[in-house]
Amino acid sequence: TRVSNAVTEVADLFIGGKWRPSFGTDRFTVTSPATGEVLWDLAEAVDADVNNAFAAAQAAFERHEGASPYERAEWCERIADQLEARLEPVARAISIEQGKPLAEALGEAGSAVEGFRLAAQEARALRGEMIPTHDTRKRVFTHRRPCGVYAIITPWNFPLNIPVEYLGPAIASGNTVVWKPAPTTAGIAVLLARCIEAAEIPPGIVNLLTGRLPELGRTMVAHRQAIGIGFTGSSTVGAEIARTAYDKRKILELGGNGPVIVLREADITLAAQQSAAAAFANGGQSCAAAGRILCESSVYDDFVAALAAEAARVVVGPPLAAGTTMGPCHTRDVYDRTQAHIDESLAGGATLVFGGGPVPEAATLLFRSPAVLAEVPRQARANIEETFGPLAAVIRVDGDADILATAAMSRFGLSSAIFSESYPRAIRLAERLKNGQVVLNDTSNFWELHMPFGGWPGSDSGTGRLGVRETLLGMTEVQSISMHLR
Ligand code: NAD
C-alpha cells in the first residue's frame, strides 16, 4: 500500500489468484487530480487477458458453486478484515487518486469494510420457501442459486465503495467476477485486489482487469461467459450495455439529477445546509447529488441567500489537508461540463450568486469554487441533464403540479430530497415523484448500504437495485424442486 506519493507503483492484472502481465504490451498511468503526480503504472488488458480472466472465473464458479453460505460469508469477513487493517492508507490513496477530502475517503473505506460484512450476513440469511400444492403427494421447495460469472464495471467517483456493492454480494451468493474499474482510479482497485489476495479466498473468484480503453469494457460485456453484468456509470454507456447484453442478467446503476425540492413550509436553514452538502460533497460528483434545486417562490430569496452563505463556507483545497471540505474535480471533463452548464444558464437569464470560477494558485487546474446559480431557466441543461460537478442550480417553482412537471423535464429518476415541515404534503409529493429514493429533510446523498437503491422504471437511471440483500437477490435465481412422495 502506498506510503509515499512520490513513488509510482507498478501492478499487473489479477487473474486466477495471481498477478500476471498483460498479453499486450501497452501500459497506462494513473495521475492524481490533486497534485498531478503519476501514482500508478498499470497493465492495459487485451482480449486474450479477458478470455483468461473469464476462464479463471468460470473454473472457480464450477469449483465452488456448492460451497456453503457460511464458507462464502467467511471469505467476505476475511476480505473485510484485510481492508480494515489498511483503512487509513487506503483512504489516503482514495483521497489522492480520486480527489475527495480525507474525511470523506475514510467514510468510503469504512463503508466498504461494512459492505463485505453485510454481504456475509445476508449470505447466511438467504432462504427459500416451501410452496403449498394441490397435489398432496408433492413437496415443493425453492432455493436461490448463483448464476455464474459476472462482468462488473465501475466508475471513479466512489472507487472503493461502488465495487464492493457488487463484489460483496457476488462472492457471498456464489457467483464469480471479472472486474474492470474506471481507468483513472484503477490504483484503488489494485489495493482492493491486494486485500482479496491477502484474505486467501479461493483463486479465480475475483479477477481484476485494468485498462484505459472503452473497448475492454465492451469486450467484457459481450463475452459469452459473462452471465450477468453489474454496471455503475453514465446513462450513455449503460444504454449501450443494455443493448449489447440484452440476453444477460443486468444491474445497471446510472446517472441521476435529483431533484432537491424546497417547499414553502421548509426549515430554510436546514434546507440550505443539506442542499449544500448534497451539491458539494465529493465535489458534486455523486449520482445522488443536488444538481438542481426546485424552490418555491415565497421562500426563494431567503433560501438562495442561505445557500450562498453555505457555499461560502466550503473550503476548497488539497484533499489531504486538514480543513479541506472540497477537493479538485476528478477530470477535465467534469470541470468543463460544470462551466458549460453555468455559462448556458447565465446566457438563459440565470444569475451567479456565488463562486463558479477557477481556484487561483491551486496545484492543478482541476480545482474550482462551488457555484450557486439562481433563476435557472427550466430548459437549461442544469435542469435536464446531470452536471456531476460542484454546482447548485436553483429553479423557481410554485405548487405541486409545477414541481412535478419541472422534475419530469429530466429523464433521470434516482435520488431526490424534499424539505418541508409539513409531512403530509411532503409524503404525498414523495409518493408521486418518479425516483428510486426520496429523502425528507436531509441531503439527497443520504444512503446506507443495506437500503435498496436504484433508478425508477422508465427513467435513464438504470434497472435493478443495490442494497446488499437486493443485490444478492438480483445476482441469484430461484429454483424450485418438486418431490413426489409415492
Ligand atoms: P462512465 O460511464 O464513463 O464509466 C463507467 C465505467 O464504464 C468505467 O469503468 C469505464 O471505463 C467503463 N466504460 C466506458 N465506456 C464503456 C463501454 N462502451 N462499454 C463498457 N464499459 C465502458 O461513467 P463515469 O464517468 O466513470 O461515472 C460517472 C457516472 O456514473 C455518472 O453518470 C454517475 O451518475 C454515475 N453513477 C451512478 C451511480 C448509481 O448508483 N446509480 C453511482 C455512482 C455513479
mmCIF file of C-alpha atoms in Angstrom, residues 292-465:
data_model
loop_
_atom_site.group_PDB
_atom_site.id
_atom_site.type_symbol
_atom_site.label_atom_id
_atom_site.label_comp_id
_atom_site.label_asym_id
_atom_site.label_seq_id
_atom_site.Cartn_x
_atom_site.Cartn_y
_atom_site.Cartn_z
ATOM 1 C CA ARG A 292 -30.783 21.042 -9.359
ATOM 2 C CA ILE A 293 -32.888 22.511 -6.603
ATOM 3 C CA LEU A 294 -36.553 23.393 -7.119
ATOM 4 C CA CYS A 295 -37.546 26.066 -4.606
ATOM 5 C CA GLU A 296 -40.983 27.623 -4.066
ATOM 6 C CA SER A 297 -41.342 31.363 -4.675
ATOM 7 C CA SER A 298 -42.348 32.521 -1.196
ATOM 8 C CA VAL A 299 -39.076 31.220 0.341
ATOM 9 C CA TYR A 300 -36.912 31.552 -2.767
ATOM 10 C CA ASP A 301 -34.860 34.636 -1.889
ATOM 11 C CA ASP A 302 -34.220 33.529 1.695
ATOM 12 C CA PHE A 303 -33.201 30.066 0.543
ATOM 13 C CA VAL A 304 -30.821 31.305 -2.166
ATOM 14 C CA ALA A 305 -29.136 33.704 0.315
ATOM 15 C CA ALA A 306 -28.744 30.912 2.892
ATOM 16 C CA LEU A 307 -27.399 28.526 0.235
ATOM 17 C CA ALA A 308 -24.827 31.088 -0.932
ATOM 18 C CA ALA A 309 -23.706 31.520 2.697
ATOM 19 C CA GLU A 310 -23.275 27.727 2.965
ATOM 20 C CA ALA A 311 -21.291 27.627 -0.294
ATOM 21 C CA ALA A 312 -19.021 30.354 1.098
ATOM 22 C CA ARG A 313 -18.146 28.006 3.982
ATOM 23 C CA VAL A 314 -16.836 25.297 1.635
ATOM 24 C CA VAL A 315 -13.040 25.100 1.889
ATOM 25 C CA VAL A 316 -11.580 24.115 -1.483
ATOM 26 C CA GLY A 317 -8.043 22.779 -1.192
ATOM 27 C CA PRO A 318 -5.686 19.800 -1.302
ATOM 28 C CA PRO A 319 -7.781 16.768 -0.333
ATOM 29 C CA LEU A 320 -5.291 15.525 2.273
ATOM 30 C CA ALA A 321 -5.016 18.912 4.001
ATOM 31 C CA ALA A 322 -6.798 19.320 7.333
ATOM 32 C CA GLY A 323 -9.813 21.581 6.963
ATOM 33 C CA THR A 324 -10.395 20.946 3.243
ATOM 34 C CA THR A 325 -14.064 20.212 2.548
ATOM 35 C CA MET A 326 -13.886 20.028 -1.246
ATOM 36 C CA GLY A 327 -11.057 18.787 -3.466
ATOM 37 C CA PRO A 328 -10.497 19.139 -7.217
ATOM 38 C CA CYS A 329 -12.775 17.928 -9.992
ATOM 39 C CA HIS A 330 -11.696 14.407 -10.859
ATOM 40 C CA THR A 331 -11.254 15.105 -14.576
ATOM 41 C CA ARG A 332 -11.118 17.917 -17.086
ATOM 42 C CA ASP A 333 -14.492 16.702 -18.413
ATOM 43 C CA VAL A 334 -16.145 17.394 -15.050
ATOM 44 C CA TYR A 335 -14.549 20.839 -14.842
ATOM 45 C CA ASP A 336 -15.573 21.808 -18.380
ATOM 46 C CA ARG A 337 -19.110 20.409 -18.200
ATOM 47 C CA THR A 338 -19.756 22.286 -14.949
ATOM 48 C CA GLN A 339 -18.531 25.505 -16.590
ATOM 49 C CA ALA A 340 -20.651 24.836 -19.696
ATOM 50 C CA HIS A 341 -23.791 24.334 -17.566
ATOM 51 C CA ILE A 342 -23.076 27.587 -15.709
ATOM 52 C CA ASP A 343 -22.445 29.547 -18.924
ATOM 53 C CA GLU A 344 -25.569 28.213 -20.602
ATOM 54 C CA SER A 345 -27.743 29.055 -17.577
ATOM 55 C CA LEU A 346 -26.302 32.585 -17.406
ATOM 56 C CA ALA A 347 -26.993 33.088 -21.100
ATOM 57 C CA GLY A 348 -30.582 31.981 -20.425
ATOM 58 C CA GLY A 349 -31.074 34.622 -17.714
ATOM 59 C CA ALA A 350 -29.762 32.953 -14.530
ATOM 60 C CA THR A 351 -27.636 34.849 -12.012
ATOM 61 C CA LEU A 352 -24.424 33.604 -10.426
ATOM 62 C CA VAL A 353 -24.920 34.128 -6.709
ATOM 63 C CA PHE A 354 -21.688 32.550 -5.543
ATOM 64 C CA GLY A 355 -18.409 31.098 -6.820
ATOM 65 C CA GLY A 356 -18.105 29.184 -10.017
ATOM 66 C CA GLY A 357 -14.597 30.121 -11.131
ATOM 67 C CA PRO A 358 -11.179 28.504 -11.004
ATOM 68 C CA VAL A 359 -9.225 28.456 -7.725
ATOM 69 C CA PRO A 360 -6.086 30.590 -8.123
ATOM 70 C CA GLU A 361 -2.700 29.053 -7.341
ATOM 71 C CA ALA A 362 -4.077 25.551 -6.901
ATOM 72 C CA ALA A 363 -1.720 22.605 -7.533
ATOM 73 C CA THR A 364 -3.606 21.584 -10.695
ATOM 74 C CA LEU A 365 -6.120 23.269 -13.000
ATOM 75 C CA LEU A 366 -8.923 20.998 -11.763
ATOM 76 C CA PHE A 367 -9.869 22.996 -8.659
ATOM 77 C CA ARG A 368 -12.951 25.166 -8.957
ATOM 78 C CA SER A 369 -15.039 27.009 -6.416
ATOM 79 C CA PRO A 370 -18.538 25.740 -5.585
ATOM 80 C CA ALA A 371 -21.158 27.563 -7.653
ATOM 81 C CA VAL A 372 -24.680 28.697 -6.748
ATOM 82 C CA LEU A 373 -26.924 29.787 -9.623
ATOM 83 C CA ALA A 374 -30.359 31.368 -9.129
ATOM 84 C CA GLU A 375 -33.280 31.796 -11.539
ATOM 85 C CA VAL A 376 -32.003 28.931 -13.669
ATOM 86 C CA PRO A 377 -34.344 28.528 -16.655
ATOM 87 C CA ARG A 378 -36.177 25.202 -16.802
ATOM 88 C CA GLN A 379 -34.951 24.345 -20.273
ATOM 89 C CA ALA A 380 -31.288 24.730 -19.157
ATOM 90 C CA ARG A 381 -29.111 21.638 -19.207
ATOM 91 C CA ALA A 382 -28.561 22.100 -15.462
ATOM 92 C CA ASN A 383 -32.235 21.133 -15.043
ATOM 93 C CA ILE A 384 -32.433 18.471 -17.722
ATOM 94 C CA GLU A 385 -29.023 16.761 -17.707
ATOM 95 C CA GLU A 386 -26.642 15.642 -14.978
ATOM 96 C CA THR A 387 -23.951 18.244 -14.149
ATOM 97 C CA PHE A 388 -21.990 15.865 -11.876
ATOM 98 C CA GLY A 389 -19.810 18.735 -10.653
ATOM 99 C CA PRO A 390 -19.847 21.411 -7.909
ATOM 100 C CA LEU A 391 -22.937 23.348 -8.999
ATOM 101 C CA ALA A 392 -26.183 24.086 -7.132
ATOM 102 C CA ALA A 393 -28.697 25.317 -9.712
ATOM 103 C CA VAL A 394 -31.813 26.798 -8.124
ATOM 104 C CA ILE A 395 -35.032 26.899 -10.153
ATOM 105 C CA ARG A 396 -38.148 28.843 -9.098
ATOM 106 C CA VAL A 397 -41.338 26.757 -8.814
ATOM 107 C CA ASP A 398 -44.816 27.071 -7.312
ATOM 108 C CA GLY A 399 -47.179 24.324 -6.226
ATOM 109 C CA ASP A 400 -47.109 20.549 -6.580
ATOM 110 C CA ALA A 401 -48.188 20.420 -10.243
ATOM 111 C CA ASP A 402 -45.406 22.806 -11.273
ATOM 112 C CA ILE A 403 -42.870 20.912 -9.146
ATOM 113 C CA LEU A 404 -43.790 17.546 -10.664
ATOM 114 C CA ALA A 405 -43.758 18.935 -14.210
ATOM 115 C CA THR A 406 -40.344 20.575 -13.693
ATOM 116 C CA ALA A 407 -38.980 17.422 -12.034
ATOM 117 C CA ALA A 408 -40.150 15.382 -15.024
ATOM 118 C CA MET A 409 -38.205 17.529 -17.501
ATOM 119 C CA SER A 410 -35.156 15.436 -16.627
ATOM 120 C CA ARG A 411 -35.149 11.785 -17.725
ATOM 121 C CA PHE A 412 -33.353 10.719 -14.545
ATOM 122 C CA GLY A 413 -35.088 9.105 -11.584
ATOM 123 C CA LEU A 414 -32.531 8.229 -8.917
ATOM 124 C CA SER A 415 -32.274 10.059 -5.594
ATOM 125 C CA SER A 416 -34.281 13.132 -4.609
ATOM 126 C CA ALA A 417 -34.978 15.147 -1.467
ATOM 127 C CA ILE A 418 -37.853 17.219 -0.131
ATOM 128 C CA PHE A 419 -37.546 19.872 2.572
ATOM 129 C CA SER A 420 -40.780 20.633 4.391
ATOM 130 C CA GLU A 421 -42.082 20.860 7.944
ATOM 131 C CA SER A 422 -45.432 19.647 6.583
ATOM 132 C CA TYR A 423 -45.038 15.893 6.388
ATOM 133 C CA PRO A 424 -48.463 15.215 4.856
ATOM 134 C CA ARG A 425 -47.635 17.420 1.851
ATOM 135 C CA ALA A 426 -44.066 16.112 1.612
ATOM 136 C CA ILE A 427 -45.103 12.443 1.742
ATOM 137 C CA ARG A 428 -47.858 12.900 -0.836
ATOM 138 C CA LEU A 429 -45.371 14.608 -3.121
ATOM 139 C CA ALA A 430 -42.731 11.915 -2.481
ATOM 140 C CA GLU A 431 -45.235 9.252 -3.492
ATOM 141 C CA ARG A 432 -45.724 10.940 -6.867
ATOM 142 C CA LEU A 433 -42.048 11.510 -7.725
ATOM 143 C CA LYS A 434 -40.565 9.062 -10.209
ATOM 144 C CA ASN A 435 -37.405 8.446 -8.179
ATOM 145 C CA GLY A 436 -35.966 5.289 -6.620
ATOM 146 C CA GLN A 437 -35.250 7.218 -3.415
ATOM 147 C CA VAL A 438 -36.804 10.273 -1.749
ATOM 148 C CA VAL A 439 -35.164 11.721 1.372
ATOM 149 C CA LEU A 440 -37.192 14.029 3.587
ATOM 150 C CA ASN A 441 -35.359 16.858 5.374
ATOM 151 C CA ASP A 442 -31.850 15.596 4.739
ATOM 152 C CA THR A 443 -29.291 15.517 1.936
ATOM 153 C CA SER A 444 -30.273 13.654 -1.236
ATOM 154 C CA ASN A 445 -26.917 11.868 -0.753
ATOM 155 C CA PHE A 446 -28.241 10.088 2.349
ATOM 156 C CA TRP A 447 -27.935 6.347 1.894
ATOM 157 C CA GLU A 448 -26.858 3.375 3.948
ATOM 158 C CA LEU A 449 -25.532 0.265 2.280
ATOM 159 C CA HIS A 450 -28.426 -2.011 3.169
ATOM 160 C CA MET A 451 -31.091 0.327 1.741
ATOM 161 C CA PRO A 452 -32.499 -0.554 -1.694
ATOM 162 C CA PHE A 453 -31.078 1.912 -4.234
ATOM 163 C CA GLY A 454 -31.618 2.334 -7.951
ATOM 164 C CA GLY A 455 -33.384 4.078 -10.799
ATOM 165 C CA TRP A 456 -37.133 4.401 -11.302
ATOM 166 C CA PRO A 457 -38.616 2.293 -14.127
ATOM 167 C CA GLY A 458 -38.721 4.177 -17.415
ATOM 168 C CA SER A 459 -36.055 6.668 -16.341
ATOM 169 C CA ASP A 460 -32.450 6.890 -17.575
ATOM 170 C CA SER A 461 -31.152 5.974 -14.105
ATOM 171 C CA GLY A 462 -30.938 2.236 -14.714
ATOM 172 C CA THR A 463 -32.539 -1.031 -13.667
ATOM 173 C CA GLY A 464 -32.166 -3.317 -10.682
ATOM 174 C CA ARG A 465 -31.316 -2.456 -7.125
#
